[in-house]
């Protein structure tokens, strides 16, 4: 049976939807104001996320789920390790290739950050904002009694599956939806960190940085799932661990970024602080 989605849950979803779109916008404005960088690098980042994470990774994930079937759904170790490895390989390889192909003449640390804002921003808006806008729309339809009639044409099993899919909207407490906003913020910062590591791999011609980025991406994604499903930690504890890991990595990356001597690209003006 359908429940009623509380006003606090809808408000929490709306807050998360707004936050996840404001974070990349704010990051873009701040970076664009503080340093001289190419805005087209942001579009390269957006395109890379859409092609590699949304399209190619999704196609492979679908094929693997069809092949592994019950093993992937029921064995949390297989699910976590495969999911983390797929995300790490597709996203970091996509970053590496797109930087080599489309940023050859513009490979500076500032442009790498602009690329990262595009990549992480696309993920934040598509995975975060659009998901929660959709959830809010469904919540409103449920509360005004218009959602169940939309399921009338479905068979009993499919209808039950759809209701189960959306049951979190009325079953979860509001703070869970607020935590999702915190998770999206952490994910955005992590995408900036991974982007900088890949930038160093391309610029310094050091494949070890690429391997490091893949491993770290894998560890974060797989570790998050295992902490939730295997260690049975509450979501608040998992999010706090994720925030702590993100803060440590971001601190290290920031120090590396500040310590790096900026090279002026050929035929371009020096990138200077305004």
PDB file of C-alpha atoms in Angstrom:
ATOM      1  CA  UNK A   1       0.000   0.000   0.000  1.00  0.00           C
ATOM      2  CA  UNK A   2       1.082   3.544  -0.702  1.00  0.00           C
ATOM      3  CA  UNK A   3       1.890   5.716   2.276  1.00  0.00           C
ATOM      4  CA  UNK A   4       1.797   9.476   2.656  1.00  0.00           C
ATOM      5  CA  UNK A   5       4.995  11.437   2.144  1.00  0.00           C
ATOM      6  CA  UNK A   6       5.427  13.923   4.962  1.00  0.00           C
ATOM      7  CA  UNK A   7       5.965  17.619   4.374  1.00  0.00           C
ATOM      8  CA  UNK A   8       9.313  17.405   6.183  1.00  0.00           C
ATOM      9  CA  UNK A   9      10.481  14.661   3.820  1.00  0.00           C
ATOM     10  CA  UNK A  10       9.494  16.726   0.785  1.00  0.00           C
ATOM     11  CA  UNK A  11      11.218  19.794   2.261  1.00  0.00           C
ATOM     12  CA  UNK A  12      14.379  17.755   2.917  1.00  0.00           C
ATOM     13  CA  UNK A  13      14.342  16.472  -0.664  1.00  0.00           C
ATOM     14  CA  UNK A  14      13.889  20.010  -1.970  1.00  0.00           C
ATOM     15  CA  UNK A  15      16.816  21.218   0.149  1.00  0.00           C
ATOM     16  CA  UNK A  16      19.062  18.447  -1.208  1.00  0.00           C
ATOM     17  CA  UNK A  17      17.974  19.159  -4.790  1.00  0.00           C
ATOM     18  CA  UNK A  18      18.859  22.844  -4.413  1.00  0.00           C
ATOM     19  CA  UNK A  19      22.160  22.224  -2.614  1.00  0.00           C
ATOM     20  CA  UNK A  20      23.409  19.737  -5.200  1.00  0.00           C
ATOM     21  CA  UNK A  21      22.924  22.222  -8.017  1.00  0.00           C
ATOM     22  CA  UNK A  22      24.258  25.246  -6.101  1.00  0.00           C
ATOM     23  CA  UNK A  23      27.558  23.600  -5.105  1.00  0.00           C
ATOM     24  CA  UNK A  24      28.974  23.236  -8.651  1.00  0.00           C
ATOM     25  CA  UNK A  25      27.594  26.655  -9.645  1.00  0.00           C
ATOM     26  CA  UNK A  26      29.322  28.277  -6.671  1.00  0.00           C
ATOM     27  CA  UNK A  27      32.559  26.388  -7.400  1.00  0.00           C
ATOM     28  CA  UNK A  28      32.465  27.575 -11.026  1.00  0.00           C
ATOM     29  CA  UNK A  29      31.880  31.214 -10.065  1.00  0.00           C
ATOM     30  CA  UNK A  30      34.646  31.202  -7.442  1.00  0.00           C
ATOM     31  CA  UNK A  31      37.237  29.517  -9.693  1.00  0.00           C
ATOM     32  CA  UNK A  32      36.331  31.668 -12.683  1.00  0.00           C
ATOM     33  CA  UNK A  33      36.730  34.793 -10.560  1.00  0.00           C
ATOM     34  CA  UNK A  34      39.970  33.858  -8.808  1.00  0.00           C
ATOM     35  CA  UNK A  35      42.023  32.449 -11.699  1.00  0.00           C
ATOM     36  CA  UNK A  36      42.227  32.678 -15.455  1.00  0.00           C
ATOM     37  CA  UNK A  37      41.060  29.419 -16.997  1.00  0.00           C
ATOM     38  CA  UNK A  38      39.304  28.064 -20.073  1.00  0.00           C
ATOM     39  CA  UNK A  39      35.586  27.571 -19.568  1.00  0.00           C
ATOM     40  CA  UNK A  40      35.483  25.044 -22.404  1.00  0.00           C
ATOM     41  CA  UNK A  41      37.315  22.625 -20.098  1.00  0.00           C
ATOM     42  CA  UNK A  42      34.139  22.525 -18.026  1.00  0.00           C
ATOM     43  CA  UNK A  43      32.244  21.244 -21.079  1.00  0.00           C
ATOM     44  CA  UNK A  44      34.869  18.546 -21.621  1.00  0.00           C
ATOM     45  CA  UNK A  45      34.275  17.394 -18.051  1.00  0.00           C
ATOM     46  CA  UNK A  46      30.498  17.360 -18.502  1.00  0.00           C
ATOM     47  CA  UNK A  47      30.762  15.395 -21.738  1.00  0.00           C
ATOM     48  CA  UNK A  48      33.176  12.887 -20.228  1.00  0.00           C
ATOM     49  CA  UNK A  49      30.811  12.133 -17.342  1.00  0.00           C
ATOM     50  CA  UNK A  50      27.830  11.669 -19.651  1.00  0.00           C
ATOM     51  CA  UNK A  51      29.667   9.402 -22.111  1.00  0.00           C
ATOM     52  CA  UNK A  52      31.772   7.337 -19.717  1.00  0.00           C
ATOM     53  CA  UNK A  53      29.706   7.152 -16.531  1.00  0.00           C
ATOM     54  CA  UNK A  54      26.128   7.445 -17.757  1.00  0.00           C
ATOM     55  CA  UNK A  55      26.325   5.675 -21.116  1.00  0.00           C
ATOM     56  CA  UNK A  56      29.286   3.290 -21.376  1.00  0.00           C
ATOM     57  CA  UNK A  57      29.383   2.210 -17.722  1.00  0.00           C
ATOM     58  CA  UNK A  58      25.598   1.747 -17.672  1.00  0.00           C
ATOM     59  CA  UNK A  59      25.726  -0.473 -20.758  1.00  0.00           C
ATOM     60  CA  UNK A  60      28.416  -2.695 -19.238  1.00  0.00           C
ATOM     61  CA  UNK A  61      26.634  -2.781 -15.866  1.00  0.00           C
ATOM     62  CA  UNK A  62      23.440  -3.917 -17.578  1.00  0.00           C
ATOM     63  CA  UNK A  63      25.299  -6.664 -19.461  1.00  0.00           C
ATOM     64  CA  UNK A  64      27.078  -7.845 -16.310  1.00  0.00           C
ATOM     65  CA  UNK A  65      23.841  -7.860 -14.294  1.00  0.00           C
ATOM     66  CA  UNK A  66      22.214 -10.011 -16.965  1.00  0.00           C
ATOM     67  CA  UNK A  67      25.180 -12.411 -16.872  1.00  0.00           C
ATOM     68  CA  UNK A  68      25.754 -12.631 -13.117  1.00  0.00           C
ATOM     69  CA  UNK A  69      22.096 -12.285 -12.167  1.00  0.00           C
ATOM     70  CA  UNK A  70      21.420 -13.562  -8.651  1.00  0.00           C
ATOM     71  CA  UNK A  71      25.110 -13.534  -7.669  1.00  0.00           C
ATOM     72  CA  UNK A  72      25.357  -9.795  -8.202  1.00  0.00           C
ATOM     73  CA  UNK A  73      22.077  -9.085  -6.436  1.00  0.00           C
ATOM     74  CA  UNK A  74      22.519 -11.400  -3.440  1.00  0.00           C
ATOM     75  CA  UNK A  75      26.280 -11.408  -2.758  1.00  0.00           C
ATOM     76  CA  UNK A  76      27.128  -8.041  -1.271  1.00  0.00           C
ATOM     77  CA  UNK A  77      30.875  -8.604  -1.712  1.00  0.00           C
ATOM     78  CA  UNK A  78      30.507  -9.231  -5.433  1.00  0.00           C
ATOM     79  CA  UNK A  79      28.111  -6.304  -5.777  1.00  0.00           C
ATOM     80  CA  UNK A  80      30.376  -3.869  -3.890  1.00  0.00           C
ATOM     81  CA  UNK A  81      33.665  -4.947  -5.461  1.00  0.00           C
ATOM     82  CA  UNK A  82      32.290  -5.058  -8.998  1.00  0.00           C
ATOM     83  CA  UNK A  83      30.488  -1.713  -8.615  1.00  0.00           C
ATOM     84  CA  UNK A  84      33.570  -0.001  -7.207  1.00  0.00           C
ATOM     85  CA  UNK A  85      35.877  -1.448  -9.856  1.00  0.00           C
ATOM     86  CA  UNK A  86      33.533  -0.554 -12.732  1.00  0.00           C
ATOM     87  CA  UNK A  87      33.148   3.023 -11.489  1.00  0.00           C
ATOM     88  CA  UNK A  88      36.888   3.416 -10.970  1.00  0.00           C
ATOM     89  CA  UNK A  89      37.881   1.999 -14.351  1.00  0.00           C
ATOM     90  CA  UNK A  90      35.279   3.740 -16.495  1.00  0.00           C
ATOM     91  CA  UNK A  91      35.406   7.147 -14.825  1.00  0.00           C
ATOM     92  CA  UNK A  92      39.151   7.448 -14.339  1.00  0.00           C
ATOM     93  CA  UNK A  93      39.956   5.995 -17.760  1.00  0.00           C
ATOM     94  CA  UNK A  94      37.454   8.400 -19.301  1.00  0.00           C
ATOM     95  CA  UNK A  95      39.096  11.299 -17.476  1.00  0.00           C
ATOM     96  CA  UNK A  96      42.554  10.190 -18.594  1.00  0.00           C
ATOM     97  CA  UNK A  97      41.611   9.771 -22.269  1.00  0.00           C
ATOM     98  CA  UNK A  98      39.574  12.972 -22.540  1.00  0.00           C
ATOM     99  CA  UNK A  99      42.355  15.043 -20.974  1.00  0.00           C
ATOM    100  CA  UNK A 100      44.914  13.601 -23.401  1.00  0.00           C
ATOM    101  CA  UNK A 101      42.643  14.141 -26.398  1.00  0.00           C
ATOM    102  CA  UNK A 102      40.895  17.426 -25.680  1.00  0.00           C
ATOM    103  CA  UNK A 103      43.143  19.338 -23.269  1.00  0.00           C
ATOM    104  CA  UNK A 104      46.589  18.880 -24.809  1.00  0.00           C
ATOM    105  CA  UNK A 105      47.224  22.605 -25.204  1.00  0.00           C
ATOM    106  CA  UNK A 106      45.325  23.668 -22.100  1.00  0.00           C
ATOM    107  CA  UNK A 107      46.598  21.231 -19.505  1.00  0.00           C
ATOM    108  CA  UNK A 108      47.109  23.496 -16.500  1.00  0.00           C
ATOM    109  CA  UNK A 109      46.105  22.918 -12.907  1.00  0.00           C
ATOM    110  CA  UNK A 110      43.452  25.657 -13.131  1.00  0.00           C
ATOM    111  CA  UNK A 111      41.937  24.124 -16.248  1.00  0.00           C
ATOM    112  CA  UNK A 112      42.028  20.719 -14.580  1.00  0.00           C
ATOM    113  CA  UNK A 113      39.904  22.123 -11.748  1.00  0.00           C
ATOM    114  CA  UNK A 114      37.488  23.636 -14.258  1.00  0.00           C
ATOM    115  CA  UNK A 115      37.259  20.211 -15.900  1.00  0.00           C
ATOM    116  CA  UNK A 116      36.615  18.655 -12.489  1.00  0.00           C
ATOM    117  CA  UNK A 117      33.830  21.132 -11.768  1.00  0.00           C
ATOM    118  CA  UNK A 118      32.212  20.159 -15.061  1.00  0.00           C
ATOM    119  CA  UNK A 119      32.562  16.451 -14.351  1.00  0.00           C
ATOM    120  CA  UNK A 120      31.506  16.608 -10.706  1.00  0.00           C
ATOM    121  CA  UNK A 121      28.814  19.186 -11.468  1.00  0.00           C
ATOM    122  CA  UNK A 122      27.251  16.975 -14.117  1.00  0.00           C
ATOM    123  CA  UNK A 123      27.138  14.115 -11.620  1.00  0.00           C
ATOM    124  CA  UNK A 124      25.684  16.363  -8.908  1.00  0.00           C
ATOM    125  CA  UNK A 125      22.896  17.695 -11.123  1.00  0.00           C
ATOM    126  CA  UNK A 126      22.008  14.455 -12.929  1.00  0.00           C
ATOM    127  CA  UNK A 127      22.395  12.017 -10.038  1.00  0.00           C
ATOM    128  CA  UNK A 128      21.410  14.416  -7.260  1.00  0.00           C
ATOM    129  CA  UNK A 129      19.178  17.287  -8.354  1.00  0.00           C
ATOM    130  CA  UNK A 130      17.240  15.524 -11.118  1.00  0.00           C
ATOM    131  CA  UNK A 131      16.675  12.449  -8.938  1.00  0.00           C
ATOM    132  CA  UNK A 132      15.258  14.494  -6.089  1.00  0.00           C
ATOM    133  CA  UNK A 133      13.135  16.691  -8.326  1.00  0.00           C
ATOM    134  CA  UNK A 134      11.651  13.459  -9.701  1.00  0.00           C
ATOM    135  CA  UNK A 135      11.118  12.126  -6.171  1.00  0.00           C
ATOM    136  CA  UNK A 136       9.348  15.334  -5.148  1.00  0.00           C
ATOM    137  CA  UNK A 137       7.044  15.083  -8.172  1.00  0.00           C
ATOM    138  CA  UNK A 138       6.191  11.464  -7.302  1.00  0.00           C
ATOM    139  CA  UNK A 139       5.635  12.439  -3.652  1.00  0.00           C
ATOM    140  CA  UNK A 140       3.138  15.121  -4.650  1.00  0.00           C
ATOM    141  CA  UNK A 141       1.307  12.675  -6.936  1.00  0.00           C
ATOM    142  CA  UNK A 142       1.152  10.133  -4.100  1.00  0.00           C
ATOM    143  CA  UNK A 143      -0.195  12.667  -1.617  1.00  0.00           C
ATOM    144  CA  UNK A 144      -2.959  13.920  -3.942  1.00  0.00           C
ATOM    145  CA  UNK A 145      -3.955  10.373  -4.866  1.00  0.00           C
ATOM    146  CA  UNK A 146      -2.866  10.521  -8.503  1.00  0.00           C
ATOM    147  CA  UNK A 147       0.022   8.058  -8.393  1.00  0.00           C
ATOM    148  CA  UNK A 148      -1.843   4.798  -7.734  1.00  0.00           C
ATOM    149  CA  UNK A 149      -4.213   5.226 -10.734  1.00  0.00           C
ATOM    150  CA  UNK A 150      -1.086   5.506 -12.901  1.00  0.00           C
ATOM    151  CA  UNK A 151      -0.172   1.965 -11.807  1.00  0.00           C
ATOM    152  CA  UNK A 152      -3.572   0.500 -12.650  1.00  0.00           C
ATOM    153  CA  UNK A 153      -2.434  -0.977 -15.968  1.00  0.00           C
ATOM    154  CA  UNK A 154       0.501  -2.843 -14.386  1.00  0.00           C
ATOM    155  CA  UNK A 155       0.279  -6.469 -13.301  1.00  0.00           C
ATOM    156  CA  UNK A 156       0.240  -7.205  -9.574  1.00  0.00           C
ATOM    157  CA  UNK A 157       3.924  -8.166  -9.319  1.00  0.00           C
ATOM    158  CA  UNK A 158       5.164  -5.135 -11.256  1.00  0.00           C
ATOM    159  CA  UNK A 159       2.904  -2.802  -9.283  1.00  0.00           C
ATOM    160  CA  UNK A 160       4.257  -4.180  -6.009  1.00  0.00           C
ATOM    161  CA  UNK A 161       7.810  -3.715  -7.279  1.00  0.00           C
ATOM    162  CA  UNK A 162       7.173  -0.059  -8.194  1.00  0.00           C
ATOM    163  CA  UNK A 163       5.580   0.655  -4.808  1.00  0.00           C
ATOM    164  CA  UNK A 164       8.530  -1.004  -3.047  1.00  0.00           C
ATOM    165  CA  UNK A 165      10.901   1.131  -5.108  1.00  0.00           C
ATOM    166  CA  UNK A 166       9.246   4.350  -3.922  1.00  0.00           C
ATOM    167  CA  UNK A 167       8.463   3.224  -0.374  1.00  0.00           C
ATOM    168  CA  UNK A 168      11.560   5.004   0.927  1.00  0.00           C
ATOM    169  CA  UNK A 169       9.820   8.316   0.206  1.00  0.00           C
ATOM    170  CA  UNK A 170       7.417   7.800   3.119  1.00  0.00           C
ATOM    171  CA  UNK A 171       9.333   5.267   5.200  1.00  0.00           C
ATOM    172  CA  UNK A 172      12.654   7.049   5.628  1.00  0.00           C
ATOM    173  CA  UNK A 173      13.052   9.894   8.137  1.00  0.00           C
ATOM    174  CA  UNK A 174      13.728  13.365   6.744  1.00  0.00           C
ATOM    175  CA  UNK A 175      17.360  13.408   7.882  1.00  0.00           C
ATOM    176  CA  UNK A 176      18.158  10.576   5.445  1.00  0.00           C
ATOM    177  CA  UNK A 177      17.328  12.898   2.545  1.00  0.00           C
ATOM    178  CA  UNK A 178      19.473  15.624   4.098  1.00  0.00           C
ATOM    179  CA  UNK A 179      22.331  13.119   4.390  1.00  0.00           C
ATOM    180  CA  UNK A 180      22.000  12.525   0.668  1.00  0.00           C
ATOM    181  CA  UNK A 181      22.885  16.179   0.153  1.00  0.00           C
ATOM    182  CA  UNK A 182      25.980  15.733   2.309  1.00  0.00           C
ATOM    183  CA  UNK A 183      26.912  12.666   0.275  1.00  0.00           C
ATOM    184  CA  UNK A 184      26.554  14.603  -2.994  1.00  0.00           C
ATOM    185  CA  UNK A 185      28.752  17.394  -1.615  1.00  0.00           C
ATOM    186  CA  UNK A 186      31.422  14.857  -0.622  1.00  0.00           C
ATOM    187  CA  UNK A 187      31.153  13.176  -4.026  1.00  0.00           C
ATOM    188  CA  UNK A 188      31.680  16.525  -5.769  1.00  0.00           C
ATOM    189  CA  UNK A 189      34.849  17.231  -3.780  1.00  0.00           C
ATOM    190  CA  UNK A 190      36.103  13.700  -4.442  1.00  0.00           C
ATOM    191  CA  UNK A 191      35.575  14.189  -8.174  1.00  0.00           C
ATOM    192  CA  UNK A 192      37.774  17.290  -8.007  1.00  0.00           C
ATOM    193  CA  UNK A 193      40.440  15.277  -6.182  1.00  0.00           C
ATOM    194  CA  UNK A 194      40.356  12.388  -8.665  1.00  0.00           C
ATOM    195  CA  UNK A 195      40.494  14.875 -11.532  1.00  0.00           C
ATOM    196  CA  UNK A 196      43.634  16.488 -10.153  1.00  0.00           C
ATOM    197  CA  UNK A 197      45.325  13.089  -9.741  1.00  0.00           C
ATOM    198  CA  UNK A 198      44.510  12.176 -13.340  1.00  0.00           C
ATOM    199  CA  UNK A 199      45.732  15.586 -14.468  1.00  0.00           C
ATOM    200  CA  UNK A 200      49.080  14.817 -12.853  1.00  0.00           C
ATOM    201  CA  UNK A 201      49.113  11.406 -14.530  1.00  0.00           C
ATOM    202  CA  UNK A 202      48.651  13.013 -17.948  1.00  0.00           C
ATOM    203  CA  UNK A 203      50.848  16.067 -17.458  1.00  0.00           C
ATOM    204  CA  UNK A 204      53.757  14.281 -15.793  1.00  0.00           C
ATOM    205  CA  UNK A 205      53.346  11.121 -17.893  1.00  0.00           C
ATOM    206  CA  UNK A 206      53.094   8.969 -14.766  1.00  0.00           C
ATOM    207  CA  UNK A 207      50.671   6.040 -15.178  1.00  0.00           C
ATOM    208  CA  UNK A 208      51.051   5.333 -11.460  1.00  0.00           C
ATOM    209  CA  UNK A 209      48.830   8.339 -10.749  1.00  0.00           C
ATOM    210  CA  UNK A 210      46.160   6.850 -13.019  1.00  0.00           C
ATOM    211  CA  UNK A 211      46.364   3.539 -11.140  1.00  0.00           C
ATOM    212  CA  UNK A 212      46.178   5.421  -7.827  1.00  0.00           C
ATOM    213  CA  UNK A 213      43.061   7.285  -8.919  1.00  0.00           C
ATOM    214  CA  UNK A 214      41.332   4.096 -10.084  1.00  0.00           C
ATOM    215  CA  UNK A 215      42.172   2.372  -6.796  1.00  0.00           C
ATOM    216  CA  UNK A 216      40.995   5.281  -4.651  1.00  0.00           C
ATOM    217  CA  UNK A 217      37.743   5.596  -6.591  1.00  0.00           C
ATOM    218  CA  UNK A 218      37.209   1.839  -6.238  1.00  0.00           C
ATOM    219  CA  UNK A 219      37.990   1.922  -2.509  1.00  0.00           C
ATOM    220  CA  UNK A 220      35.574   4.770  -1.779  1.00  0.00           C
ATOM    221  CA  UNK A 221      32.660   3.283  -3.738  1.00  0.00           C
ATOM    222  CA  UNK A 222      33.139  -0.323  -2.610  1.00  0.00           C
ATOM    223  CA  UNK A 223      33.922   0.691   0.958  1.00  0.00           C
ATOM    224  CA  UNK A 224      30.769   2.797   1.254  1.00  0.00           C
ATOM    225  CA  UNK A 225      28.565  -0.103   0.148  1.00  0.00           C
ATOM    226  CA  UNK A 226      30.314  -2.595   2.445  1.00  0.00           C
ATOM    227  CA  UNK A 227      30.060  -0.291   5.455  1.00  0.00           C
ATOM    228  CA  UNK A 228      26.333   0.112   4.883  1.00  0.00           C
ATOM    229  CA  UNK A 229      25.387  -3.435   3.916  1.00  0.00           C
ATOM    230  CA  UNK A 230      28.067  -5.671   5.458  1.00  0.00           C
ATOM    231  CA  UNK A 231      29.225  -3.802   8.537  1.00  0.00           C
ATOM    232  CA  UNK A 232      25.608  -2.641   9.029  1.00  0.00           C
ATOM    233  CA  UNK A 233      26.667   0.830  10.101  1.00  0.00           C
ATOM    234  CA  UNK A 234      23.910   3.419  10.253  1.00  0.00           C
ATOM    235  CA  UNK A 235      23.857   5.881   7.368  1.00  0.00           C
ATOM    236  CA  UNK A 236      24.927   8.787   9.607  1.00  0.00           C
ATOM    237  CA  UNK A 237      28.118   6.941  10.613  1.00  0.00           C
ATOM    238  CA  UNK A 238      28.897   6.035   7.000  1.00  0.00           C
ATOM    239  CA  UNK A 239      28.412   9.619   5.835  1.00  0.00           C
ATOM    240  CA  UNK A 240      30.660  10.927   8.600  1.00  0.00           C
ATOM    241  CA  UNK A 241      33.362   8.442   7.571  1.00  0.00           C
ATOM    242  CA  UNK A 242      32.963   9.549   3.947  1.00  0.00           C
ATOM    243  CA  UNK A 243      33.239  13.213   4.946  1.00  0.00           C
ATOM    244  CA  UNK A 244      36.387  12.464   6.983  1.00  0.00           C
ATOM    245  CA  UNK A 245      38.010  10.566   4.098  1.00  0.00           C
ATOM    246  CA  UNK A 246      37.059  13.348   1.688  1.00  0.00           C
ATOM    247  CA  UNK A 247      38.487  16.022   4.001  1.00  0.00           C
ATOM    248  CA  UNK A 248      41.815  14.195   4.351  1.00  0.00           C
ATOM    249  CA  UNK A 249      42.160  13.594   0.606  1.00  0.00           C
ATOM    250  CA  UNK A 250      41.100  17.146  -0.248  1.00  0.00           C
ATOM    251  CA  UNK A 251      43.691  18.554   2.175  1.00  0.00           C
ATOM    252  CA  UNK A 252      46.465  16.488   0.592  1.00  0.00           C
ATOM    253  CA  UNK A 253      45.383  17.416  -2.940  1.00  0.00           C
ATOM    254  CA  UNK A 254      45.091  21.113  -2.054  1.00  0.00           C
ATOM    255  CA  UNK A 255      48.648  21.144  -0.691  1.00  0.00           C
ATOM    256  CA  UNK A 256      49.896  19.449  -3.866  1.00  0.00           C
ATOM    257  CA  UNK A 257      47.957  21.927  -5.983  1.00  0.00           C
ATOM    258  CA  UNK A 258      49.386  24.946  -4.170  1.00  0.00           C
ATOM    259  CA  UNK A 259      52.921  23.546  -4.257  1.00  0.00           C
ATOM    260  CA  UNK A 260      52.832  22.835  -7.990  1.00  0.00           C
ATOM    261  CA  UNK A 261      54.656  25.366 -10.104  1.00  0.00           C
ATOM    262  CA  UNK A 262      52.352  26.532 -12.864  1.00  0.00           C
ATOM    263  CA  UNK A 263      53.650  26.249 -16.411  1.00  0.00           C
ATOM    264  CA  UNK A 264      52.428  28.657 -19.050  1.00  0.00           C
ATOM    265  CA  UNK A 265      50.889  26.810 -22.046  1.00  0.00           C
ATOM    266  CA  UNK A 266      52.453  27.507 -25.435  1.00  0.00           C
ATOM    267  CA  UNK A 267      51.144  30.623 -27.199  1.00  0.00           C
ATOM    268  CA  UNK A 268      49.047  31.623 -24.175  1.00  0.00           C
ATOM    269  CA  UNK A 269      49.177  34.353 -21.593  1.00  0.00           C
ATOM    270  CA  UNK A 270      50.266  33.368 -18.064  1.00  0.00           C
ATOM    271  CA  UNK A 271      47.427  32.351 -15.790  1.00  0.00           C
ATOM    272  CA  UNK A 272      47.404  34.974 -13.082  1.00  0.00           C
ATOM    273  CA  UNK A 273      45.268  35.692 -10.099  1.00  0.00           C
ATOM    274  CA  UNK A 274      42.922  38.613 -10.680  1.00  0.00           C
TER     275      UNK A 274
END
